[in-house]
Short mmCIF file of C-alpha atoms in Angstrom, two decimals:
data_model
loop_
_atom_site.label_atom_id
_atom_site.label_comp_id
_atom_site.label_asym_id
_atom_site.label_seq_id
_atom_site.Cartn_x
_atom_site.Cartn_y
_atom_site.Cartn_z
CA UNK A 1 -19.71 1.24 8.23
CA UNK A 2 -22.97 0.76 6.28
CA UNK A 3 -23.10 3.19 3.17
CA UNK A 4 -26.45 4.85 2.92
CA UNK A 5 -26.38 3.60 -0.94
CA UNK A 6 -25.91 -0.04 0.23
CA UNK A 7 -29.05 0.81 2.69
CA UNK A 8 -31.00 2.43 0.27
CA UNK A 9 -30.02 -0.63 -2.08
CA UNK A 10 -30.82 -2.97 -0.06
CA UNK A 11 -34.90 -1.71 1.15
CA UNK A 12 -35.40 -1.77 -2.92
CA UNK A 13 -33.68 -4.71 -3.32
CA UNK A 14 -36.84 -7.05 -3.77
CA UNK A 15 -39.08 -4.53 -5.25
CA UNK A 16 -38.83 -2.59 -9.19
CA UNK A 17 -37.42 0.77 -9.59
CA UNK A 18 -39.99 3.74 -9.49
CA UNK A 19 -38.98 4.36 -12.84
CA UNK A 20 -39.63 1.15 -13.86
CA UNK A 21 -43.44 1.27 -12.09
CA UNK A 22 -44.10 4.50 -13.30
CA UNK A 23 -43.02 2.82 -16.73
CA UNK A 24 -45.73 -0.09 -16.43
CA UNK A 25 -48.53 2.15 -15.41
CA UNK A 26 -47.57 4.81 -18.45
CA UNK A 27 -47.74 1.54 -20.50
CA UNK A 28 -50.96 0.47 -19.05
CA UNK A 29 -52.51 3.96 -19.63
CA UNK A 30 -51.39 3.75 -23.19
CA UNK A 31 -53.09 0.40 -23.81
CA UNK A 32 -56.67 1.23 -22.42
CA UNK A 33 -56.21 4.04 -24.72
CA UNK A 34 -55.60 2.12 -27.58
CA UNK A 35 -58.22 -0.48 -26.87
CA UNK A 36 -60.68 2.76 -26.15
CA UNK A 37 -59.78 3.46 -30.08
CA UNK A 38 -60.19 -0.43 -30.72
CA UNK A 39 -63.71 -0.38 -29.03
CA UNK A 40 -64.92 2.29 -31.08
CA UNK A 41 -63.49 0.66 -34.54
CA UNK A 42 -64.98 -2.61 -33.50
CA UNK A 43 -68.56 -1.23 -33.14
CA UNK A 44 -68.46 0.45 -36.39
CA UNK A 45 -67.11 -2.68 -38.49
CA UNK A 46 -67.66 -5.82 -36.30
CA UNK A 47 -70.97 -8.02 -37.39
CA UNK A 48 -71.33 -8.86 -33.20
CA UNK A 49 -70.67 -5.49 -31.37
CA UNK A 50 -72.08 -6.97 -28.18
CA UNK A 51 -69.37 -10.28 -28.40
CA UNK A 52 -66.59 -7.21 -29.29
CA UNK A 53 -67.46 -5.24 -26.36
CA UNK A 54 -67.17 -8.36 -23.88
CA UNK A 55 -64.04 -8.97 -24.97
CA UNK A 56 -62.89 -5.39 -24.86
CA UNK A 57 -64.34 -4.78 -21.08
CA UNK A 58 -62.19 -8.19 -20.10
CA UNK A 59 -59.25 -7.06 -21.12
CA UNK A 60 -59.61 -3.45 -19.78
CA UNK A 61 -60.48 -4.90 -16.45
CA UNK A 62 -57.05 -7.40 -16.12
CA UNK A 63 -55.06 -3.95 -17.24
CA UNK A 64 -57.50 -2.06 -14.38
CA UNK A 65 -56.28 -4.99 -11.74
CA UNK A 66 -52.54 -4.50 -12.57
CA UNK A 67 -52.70 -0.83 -12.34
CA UNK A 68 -54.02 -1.68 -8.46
CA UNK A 69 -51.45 -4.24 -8.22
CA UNK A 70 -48.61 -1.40 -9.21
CA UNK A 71 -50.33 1.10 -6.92
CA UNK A 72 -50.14 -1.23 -4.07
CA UNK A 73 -46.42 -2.33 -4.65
CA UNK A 74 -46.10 2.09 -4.93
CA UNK A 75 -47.12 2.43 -1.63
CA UNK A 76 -45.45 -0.29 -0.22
CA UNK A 77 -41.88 0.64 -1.21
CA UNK A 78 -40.46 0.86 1.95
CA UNK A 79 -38.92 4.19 1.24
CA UNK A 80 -40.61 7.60 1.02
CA UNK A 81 -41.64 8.49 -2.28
CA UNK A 82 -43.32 11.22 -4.84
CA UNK A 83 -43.62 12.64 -8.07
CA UNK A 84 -43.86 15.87 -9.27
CA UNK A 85 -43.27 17.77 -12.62
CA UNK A 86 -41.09 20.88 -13.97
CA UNK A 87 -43.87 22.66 -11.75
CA UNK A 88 -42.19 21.40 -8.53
CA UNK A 89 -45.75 20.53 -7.48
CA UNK A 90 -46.12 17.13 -5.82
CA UNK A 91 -48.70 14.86 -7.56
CA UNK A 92 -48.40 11.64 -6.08
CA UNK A 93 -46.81 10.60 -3.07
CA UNK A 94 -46.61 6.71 -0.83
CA UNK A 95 -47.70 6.43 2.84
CA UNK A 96 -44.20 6.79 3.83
CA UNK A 97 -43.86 9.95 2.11
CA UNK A 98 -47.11 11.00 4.57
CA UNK A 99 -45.52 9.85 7.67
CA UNK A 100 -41.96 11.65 6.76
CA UNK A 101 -43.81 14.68 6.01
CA UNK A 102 -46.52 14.54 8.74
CA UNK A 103 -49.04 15.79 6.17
CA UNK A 104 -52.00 13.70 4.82
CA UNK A 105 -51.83 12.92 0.82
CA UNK A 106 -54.62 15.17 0.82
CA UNK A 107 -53.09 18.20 1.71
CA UNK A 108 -50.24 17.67 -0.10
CA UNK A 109 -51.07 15.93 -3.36
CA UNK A 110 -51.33 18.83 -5.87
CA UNK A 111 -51.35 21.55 -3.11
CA UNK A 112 -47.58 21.50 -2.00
CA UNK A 113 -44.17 21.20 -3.69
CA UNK A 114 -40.77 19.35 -2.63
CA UNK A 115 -39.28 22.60 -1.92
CA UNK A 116 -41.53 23.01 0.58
CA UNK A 117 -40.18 20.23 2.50
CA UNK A 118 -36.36 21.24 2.41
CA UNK A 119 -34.47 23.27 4.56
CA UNK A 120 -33.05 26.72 3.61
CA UNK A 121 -29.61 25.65 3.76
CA UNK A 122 -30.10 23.28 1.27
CA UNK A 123 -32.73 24.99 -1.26
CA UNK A 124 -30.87 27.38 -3.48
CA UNK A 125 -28.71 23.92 -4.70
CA UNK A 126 -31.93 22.04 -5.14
CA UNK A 127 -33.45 24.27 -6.78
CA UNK A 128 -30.36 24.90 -9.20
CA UNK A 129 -30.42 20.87 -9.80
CA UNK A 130 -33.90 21.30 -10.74
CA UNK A 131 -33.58 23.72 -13.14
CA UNK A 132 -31.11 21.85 -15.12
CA UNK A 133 -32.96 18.73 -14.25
CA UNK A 134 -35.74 20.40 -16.76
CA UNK A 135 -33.49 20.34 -19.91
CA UNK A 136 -32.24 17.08 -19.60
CA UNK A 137 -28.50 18.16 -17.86
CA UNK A 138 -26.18 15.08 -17.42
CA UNK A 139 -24.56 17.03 -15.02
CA UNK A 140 -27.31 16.98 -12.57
CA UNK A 141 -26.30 14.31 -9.92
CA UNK A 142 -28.92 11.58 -9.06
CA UNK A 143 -27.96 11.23 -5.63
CA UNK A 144 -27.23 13.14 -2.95
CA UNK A 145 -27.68 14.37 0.60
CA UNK A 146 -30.09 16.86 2.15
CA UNK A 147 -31.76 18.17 5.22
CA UNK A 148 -35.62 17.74 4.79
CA UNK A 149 -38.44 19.87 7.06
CA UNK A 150 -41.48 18.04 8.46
CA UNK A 151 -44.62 19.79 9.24
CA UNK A 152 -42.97 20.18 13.06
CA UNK A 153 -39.92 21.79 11.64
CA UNK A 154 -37.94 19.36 12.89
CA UNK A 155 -34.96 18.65 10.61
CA UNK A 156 -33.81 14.72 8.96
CA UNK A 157 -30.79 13.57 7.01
CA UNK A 158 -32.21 12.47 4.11
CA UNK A 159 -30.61 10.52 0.98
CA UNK A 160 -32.65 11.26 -1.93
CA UNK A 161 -32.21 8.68 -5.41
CA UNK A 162 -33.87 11.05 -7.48
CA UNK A 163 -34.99 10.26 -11.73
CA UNK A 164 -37.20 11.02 -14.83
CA UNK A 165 -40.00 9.03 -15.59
CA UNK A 166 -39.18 7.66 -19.45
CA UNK A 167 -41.58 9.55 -22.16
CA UNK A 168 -42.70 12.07 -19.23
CA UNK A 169 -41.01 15.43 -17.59
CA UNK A 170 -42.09 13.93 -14.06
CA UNK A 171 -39.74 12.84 -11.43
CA UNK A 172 -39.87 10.44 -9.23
CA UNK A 173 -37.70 11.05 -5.89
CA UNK A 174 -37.10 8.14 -3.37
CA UNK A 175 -36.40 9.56 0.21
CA UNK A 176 -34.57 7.36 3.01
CA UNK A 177 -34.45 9.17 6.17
CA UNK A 178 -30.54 8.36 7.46
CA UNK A 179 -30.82 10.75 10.49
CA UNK A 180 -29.56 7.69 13.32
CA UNK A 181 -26.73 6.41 10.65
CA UNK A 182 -25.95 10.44 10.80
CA UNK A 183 -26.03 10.62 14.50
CA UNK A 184 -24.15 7.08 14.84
CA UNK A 185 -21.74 8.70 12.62
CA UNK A 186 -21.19 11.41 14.66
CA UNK A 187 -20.92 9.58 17.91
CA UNK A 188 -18.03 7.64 15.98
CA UNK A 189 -16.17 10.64 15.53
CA UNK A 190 -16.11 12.33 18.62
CA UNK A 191 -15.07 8.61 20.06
CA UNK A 192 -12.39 8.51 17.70
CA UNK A 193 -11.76 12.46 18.91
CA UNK A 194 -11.74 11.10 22.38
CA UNK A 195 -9.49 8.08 21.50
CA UNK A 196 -7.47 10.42 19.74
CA UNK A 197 -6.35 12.30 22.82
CA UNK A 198 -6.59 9.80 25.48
CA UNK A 199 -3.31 8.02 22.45
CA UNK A 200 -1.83 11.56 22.76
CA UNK A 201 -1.81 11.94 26.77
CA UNK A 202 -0.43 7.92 26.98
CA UNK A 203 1.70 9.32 24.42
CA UNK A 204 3.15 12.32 26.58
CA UNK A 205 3.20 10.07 29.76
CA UNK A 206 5.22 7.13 28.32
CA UNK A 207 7.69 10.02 26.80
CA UNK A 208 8.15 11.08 30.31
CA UNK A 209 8.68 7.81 31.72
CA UNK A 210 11.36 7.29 29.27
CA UNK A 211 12.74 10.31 30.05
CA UNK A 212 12.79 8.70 33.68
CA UNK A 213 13.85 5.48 32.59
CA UNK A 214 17.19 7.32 30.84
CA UNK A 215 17.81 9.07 33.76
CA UNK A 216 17.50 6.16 35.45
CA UNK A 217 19.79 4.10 34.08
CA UNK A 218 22.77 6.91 33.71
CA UNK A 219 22.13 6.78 37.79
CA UNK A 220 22.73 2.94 37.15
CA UNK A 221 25.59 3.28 34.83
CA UNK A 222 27.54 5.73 36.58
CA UNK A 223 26.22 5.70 40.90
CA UNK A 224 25.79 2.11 40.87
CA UNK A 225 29.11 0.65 38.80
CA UNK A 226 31.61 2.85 40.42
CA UNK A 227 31.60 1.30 43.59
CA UNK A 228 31.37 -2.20 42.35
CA UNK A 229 34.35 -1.44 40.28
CA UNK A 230 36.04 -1.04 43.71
CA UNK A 231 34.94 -3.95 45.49
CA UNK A 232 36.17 -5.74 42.15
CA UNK A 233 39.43 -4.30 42.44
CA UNK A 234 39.87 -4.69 45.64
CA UNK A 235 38.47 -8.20 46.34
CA UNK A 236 41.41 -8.93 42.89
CA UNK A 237 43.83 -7.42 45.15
CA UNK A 238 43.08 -9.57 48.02
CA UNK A 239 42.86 -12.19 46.22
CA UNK A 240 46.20 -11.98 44.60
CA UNK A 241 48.28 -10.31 47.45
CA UNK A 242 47.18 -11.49 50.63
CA UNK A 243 45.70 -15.12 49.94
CA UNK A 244 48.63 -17.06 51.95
CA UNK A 245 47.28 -15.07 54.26
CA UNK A 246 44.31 -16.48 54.71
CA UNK A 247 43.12 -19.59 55.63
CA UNK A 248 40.61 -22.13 52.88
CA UNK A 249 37.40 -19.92 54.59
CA UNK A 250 38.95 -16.75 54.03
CA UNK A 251 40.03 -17.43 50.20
CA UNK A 252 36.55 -19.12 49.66
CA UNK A 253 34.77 -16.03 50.83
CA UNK A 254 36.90 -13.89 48.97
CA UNK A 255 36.37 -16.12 45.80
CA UNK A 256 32.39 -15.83 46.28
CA UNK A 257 32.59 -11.86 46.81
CA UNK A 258 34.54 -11.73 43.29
CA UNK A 259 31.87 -13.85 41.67
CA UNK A 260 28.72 -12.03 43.17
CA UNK A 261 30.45 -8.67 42.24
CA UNK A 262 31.02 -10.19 38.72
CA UNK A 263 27.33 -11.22 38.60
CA UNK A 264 25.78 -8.15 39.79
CA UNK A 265 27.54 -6.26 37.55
CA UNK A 266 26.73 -8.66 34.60
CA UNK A 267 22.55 -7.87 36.04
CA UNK A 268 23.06 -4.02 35.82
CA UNK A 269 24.41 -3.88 32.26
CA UNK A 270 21.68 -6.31 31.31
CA UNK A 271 19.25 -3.89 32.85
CA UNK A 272 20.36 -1.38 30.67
CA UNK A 273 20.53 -3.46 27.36
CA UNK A 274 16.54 -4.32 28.60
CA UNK A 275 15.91 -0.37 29.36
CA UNK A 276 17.70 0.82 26.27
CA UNK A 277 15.25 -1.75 24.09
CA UNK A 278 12.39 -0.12 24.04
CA UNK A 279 13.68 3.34 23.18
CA UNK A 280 15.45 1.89 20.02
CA UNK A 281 13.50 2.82 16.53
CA UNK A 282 13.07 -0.16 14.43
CA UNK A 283 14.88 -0.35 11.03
CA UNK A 284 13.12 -2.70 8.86
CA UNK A 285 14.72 -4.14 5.85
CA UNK A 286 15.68 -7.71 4.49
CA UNK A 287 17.47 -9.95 6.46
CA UNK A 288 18.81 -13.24 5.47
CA UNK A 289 17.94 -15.59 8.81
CA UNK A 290 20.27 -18.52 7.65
CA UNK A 291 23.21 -16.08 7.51
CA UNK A 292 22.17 -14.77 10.53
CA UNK A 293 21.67 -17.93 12.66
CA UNK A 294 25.05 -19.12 11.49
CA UNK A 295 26.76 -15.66 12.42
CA UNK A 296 25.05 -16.28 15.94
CA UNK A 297 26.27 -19.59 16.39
CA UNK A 298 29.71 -19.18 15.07
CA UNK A 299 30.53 -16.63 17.95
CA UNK A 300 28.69 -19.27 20.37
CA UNK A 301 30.94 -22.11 18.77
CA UNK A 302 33.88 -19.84 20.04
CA UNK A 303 32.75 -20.05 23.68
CA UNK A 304 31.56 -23.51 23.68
CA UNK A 305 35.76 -24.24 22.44
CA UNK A 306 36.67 -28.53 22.00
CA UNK A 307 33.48 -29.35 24.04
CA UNK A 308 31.19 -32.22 21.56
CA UNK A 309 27.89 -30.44 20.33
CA UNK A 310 26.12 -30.36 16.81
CA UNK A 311 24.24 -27.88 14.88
CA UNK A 312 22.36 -28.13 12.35
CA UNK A 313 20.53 -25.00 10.40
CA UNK A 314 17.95 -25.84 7.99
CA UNK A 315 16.91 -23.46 4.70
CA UNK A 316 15.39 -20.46 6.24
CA UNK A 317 13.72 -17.45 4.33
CA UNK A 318 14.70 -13.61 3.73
CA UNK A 319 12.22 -11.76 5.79
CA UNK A 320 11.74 -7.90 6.55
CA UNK A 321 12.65 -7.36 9.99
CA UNK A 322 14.85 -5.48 12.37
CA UNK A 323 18.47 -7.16 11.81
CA UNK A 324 19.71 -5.97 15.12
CA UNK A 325 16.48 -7.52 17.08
CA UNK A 326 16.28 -10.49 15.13
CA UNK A 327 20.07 -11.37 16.15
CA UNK A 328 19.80 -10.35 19.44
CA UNK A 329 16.64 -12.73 19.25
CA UNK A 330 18.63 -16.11 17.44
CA UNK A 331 21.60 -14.71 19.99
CA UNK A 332 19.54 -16.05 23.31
CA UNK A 333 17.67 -18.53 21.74
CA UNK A 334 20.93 -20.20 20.77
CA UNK A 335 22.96 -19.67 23.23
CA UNK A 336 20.38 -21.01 25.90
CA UNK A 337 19.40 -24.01 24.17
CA UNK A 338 23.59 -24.90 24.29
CA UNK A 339 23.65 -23.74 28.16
CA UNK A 340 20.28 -26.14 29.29
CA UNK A 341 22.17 -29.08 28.52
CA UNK A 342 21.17 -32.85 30.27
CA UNK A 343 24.12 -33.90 32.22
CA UNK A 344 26.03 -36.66 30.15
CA UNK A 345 24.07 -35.75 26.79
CA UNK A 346 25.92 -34.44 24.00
CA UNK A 347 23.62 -31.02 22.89
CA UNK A 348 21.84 -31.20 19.65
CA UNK A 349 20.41 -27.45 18.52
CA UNK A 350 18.54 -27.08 15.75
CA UNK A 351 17.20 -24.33 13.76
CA UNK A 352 14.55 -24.09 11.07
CA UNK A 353 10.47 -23.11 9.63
CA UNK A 354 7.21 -24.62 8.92
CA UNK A 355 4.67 -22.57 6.91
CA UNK A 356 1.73 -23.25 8.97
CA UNK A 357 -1.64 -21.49 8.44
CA UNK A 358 -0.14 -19.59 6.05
CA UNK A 359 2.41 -18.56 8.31
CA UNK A 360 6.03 -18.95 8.73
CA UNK A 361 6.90 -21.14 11.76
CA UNK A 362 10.39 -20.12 12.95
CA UNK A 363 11.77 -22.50 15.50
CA UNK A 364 15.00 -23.53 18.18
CA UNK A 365 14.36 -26.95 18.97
CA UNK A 366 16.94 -28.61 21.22
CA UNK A 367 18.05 -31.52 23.13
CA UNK A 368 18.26 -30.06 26.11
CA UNK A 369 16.58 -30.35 30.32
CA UNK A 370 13.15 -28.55 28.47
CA UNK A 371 10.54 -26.94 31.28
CA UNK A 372 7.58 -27.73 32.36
CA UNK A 373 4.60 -25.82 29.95
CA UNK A 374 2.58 -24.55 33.62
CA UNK A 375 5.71 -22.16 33.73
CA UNK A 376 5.64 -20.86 29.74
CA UNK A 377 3.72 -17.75 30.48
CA UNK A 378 6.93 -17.01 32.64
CA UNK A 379 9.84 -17.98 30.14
CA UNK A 380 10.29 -14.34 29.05
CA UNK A 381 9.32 -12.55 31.68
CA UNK A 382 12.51 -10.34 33.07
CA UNK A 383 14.63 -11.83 35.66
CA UNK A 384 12.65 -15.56 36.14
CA UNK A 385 13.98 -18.78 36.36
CA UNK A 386 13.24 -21.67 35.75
CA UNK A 387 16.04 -23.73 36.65
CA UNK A 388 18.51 -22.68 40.01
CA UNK A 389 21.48 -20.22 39.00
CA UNK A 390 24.26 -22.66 40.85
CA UNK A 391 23.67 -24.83 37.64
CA UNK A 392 22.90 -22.76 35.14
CA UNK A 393 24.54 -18.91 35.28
CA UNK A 394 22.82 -15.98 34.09
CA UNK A 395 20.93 -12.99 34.96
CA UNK A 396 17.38 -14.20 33.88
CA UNK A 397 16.74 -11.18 31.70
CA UNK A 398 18.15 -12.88 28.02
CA UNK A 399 14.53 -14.33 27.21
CA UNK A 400 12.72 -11.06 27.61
CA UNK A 401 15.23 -9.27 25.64
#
């Protein structure tokens, strides 16, 4: 958001301080008086009065055409301005100043004061600033906020950059009316009110569809396990009791009950690990990824057993992160790139970083059957597929995790 001292700043930007006009014009005034004293010298010493005078008027009328200059540049500030003494009384004041008043400079120049212009809410301060203003008090602030009172009593938000003219007990006060960056302020903050709540009623619903999604899976845990525990046993007790019994058909459907049982109960509990996720607070701290990926892939070099593979993990940093998440991460990523193996290929995994845009690049590159990048917005989406289950097992869900 746009201070109002950068705005202010910025419509004086191009143009001198009022203290520093004022300045010029006290200067000015103090020249044509010296030259008045000059004029009068020369005609009592000076053998050519008349060639003395010339020269006097000339100069008087350049300082006359750079007092208009200054006047001009005065009431083309671009900010509201006026001056007034210890009296309060207003004795010059810029176009702008007429407009933000809705007086003419006749009816206020020497007839009305600044006080008249500010709001009672805001006057016993002022004039307490003023007071203190008139014997030179450093602890008088230069800027500040107040409401100011046209001649239709309607109210602005005005900044005022207030200061003494140098050699003189006048001020000179530079209004900018910030009513709209006031009311555009205030618009923010009952949208950020608004925001606030809307974040603390999606904050209440998702809590309650947590507390759904735990009660949830305890039904999963508990209604849904049970009875596949049974067809489990059972199916292992046909399987192992009664299979002379049954002809190649009858063992081959048994055989492919056991396995679907097996896999459905391998989906549930991945369910849960994907439901439980979410709910899990993150613990940030520093993590050593080479240690990690090495952790991860001894355990996977324990279920891959004598089969030919190679693994190779490059230098990779200490980062702040979740340990448990970033192994569960390395964990799939891993294991996967070992499962999606080319037929006859011996699989190369490899894991590593690139700093790249200034940041760092973590990577699982393999040797393995790849996909085709139309189906990457799928890859870790729960439960899809790329490639049919007969070849490669799994739920679908390890990605998403």
């Amino acid at each position: 958001m746009i201070s109002v001292k950068t705005l202010n700043f910025a419509c004086m930007a191009s143009q001198p301080s009022y203290q520093e006009l004022e300045g010029r014009l006290h200067d000015l005034q103090s020249k044509l008086d010296e030259q008045s004293r000059i004029l009068y010298k020369l005609l009592e010493t000076e053998d050519d009065p008349l060639q003395a005078v010339s020269g006097f008027l000339e100069e008087k009328k350049g300082l006359d055409n750079e007092r208009k200059k200054y006047r001009i540049l005065f009431e083309h500030t671009g900010t509201a301005t006026c001056i007034f003494g210890d009296s309060g009384l207003i004795g010059l004041c810029n176009r702008e100043f007429e407009e933000l008043a809705g007086y003419t400079k006749s009816e206020i120049e020497g007839k009305m004061k600044w006080s008249d212009f500010v709001a009672p809410g805001d006057l016993e301060r002022m004039m307490e600033f003023h007071e203190k203003r008139k014997h030179l008090s450093q602890e008088v602030p230069e800027e500040y906020e107040f409401n100011f009172v046209n001649r239709f009593g309607e109210i602005r938000n005005i900044y005022l950059k207030i200061g003494m003219l140098q050699e003189t007990k006048e001020r000179v006060a530079s209004l900018t009316d910030i009513t709209r960056l006031k009311e555009a302020e205030t618009r923010m903050q009952d949208w950020n009110r608004e925001l606030e709540q809307e974040v603390r009623q999606r904050t209440l619903q998702l809590e309650e569809i947590n507390r759904e999604l735990e009660s949830f899976s305890y039904s999963v845990s508990h209604d849904l396990k049970a009875p596949l525990r049974a067809i489990e046993g059972f199916t292992r007790i046909l399987i192992r009791s009664y299979a002379t019994y049954l002809d190649a058909d009858g063992r081959n459907y048994l055989d492919l009950t056991h396995q679907n049982v097996v896999m459905m109960k391998q989906l549930i509990n991945d369910l849960l690990s994907f439901s439980r996720l979410g709910q899990k607070a993150l613990t940030i701290r520093p993590v050593d990824l080479k240690e990690l990926a090495e952790e991860v892939y001894a355990r996977q070099k324990q279920e891959l057993g004598k089969e030919l593979h190679r693994f190779t993990c490059k230098p990779l940093p200490r980062v702040y992160a979740d340990g448990a998440m970033m192994k569960i991460v390395f964990s799939n990523l891993i294991s996967n790139a070992f499962k999606f193996r080319r037929q006859g290929v011996i699989p190369e995994v490899e894991v590593g970083y690139h700093i790249e845009g200034g940041k760092n690049i973590f990577y699982v590159r393999d040797n393995g059957v790849g996909f085709d990048m139309k189906y990457a917005g799928d890859l870790f989406g729960a439960f899809q597929r790329l490639h049919s289950k007969e070849r490669y097992g799994g739920s679908g869900i390890g990605l998403s995790l």
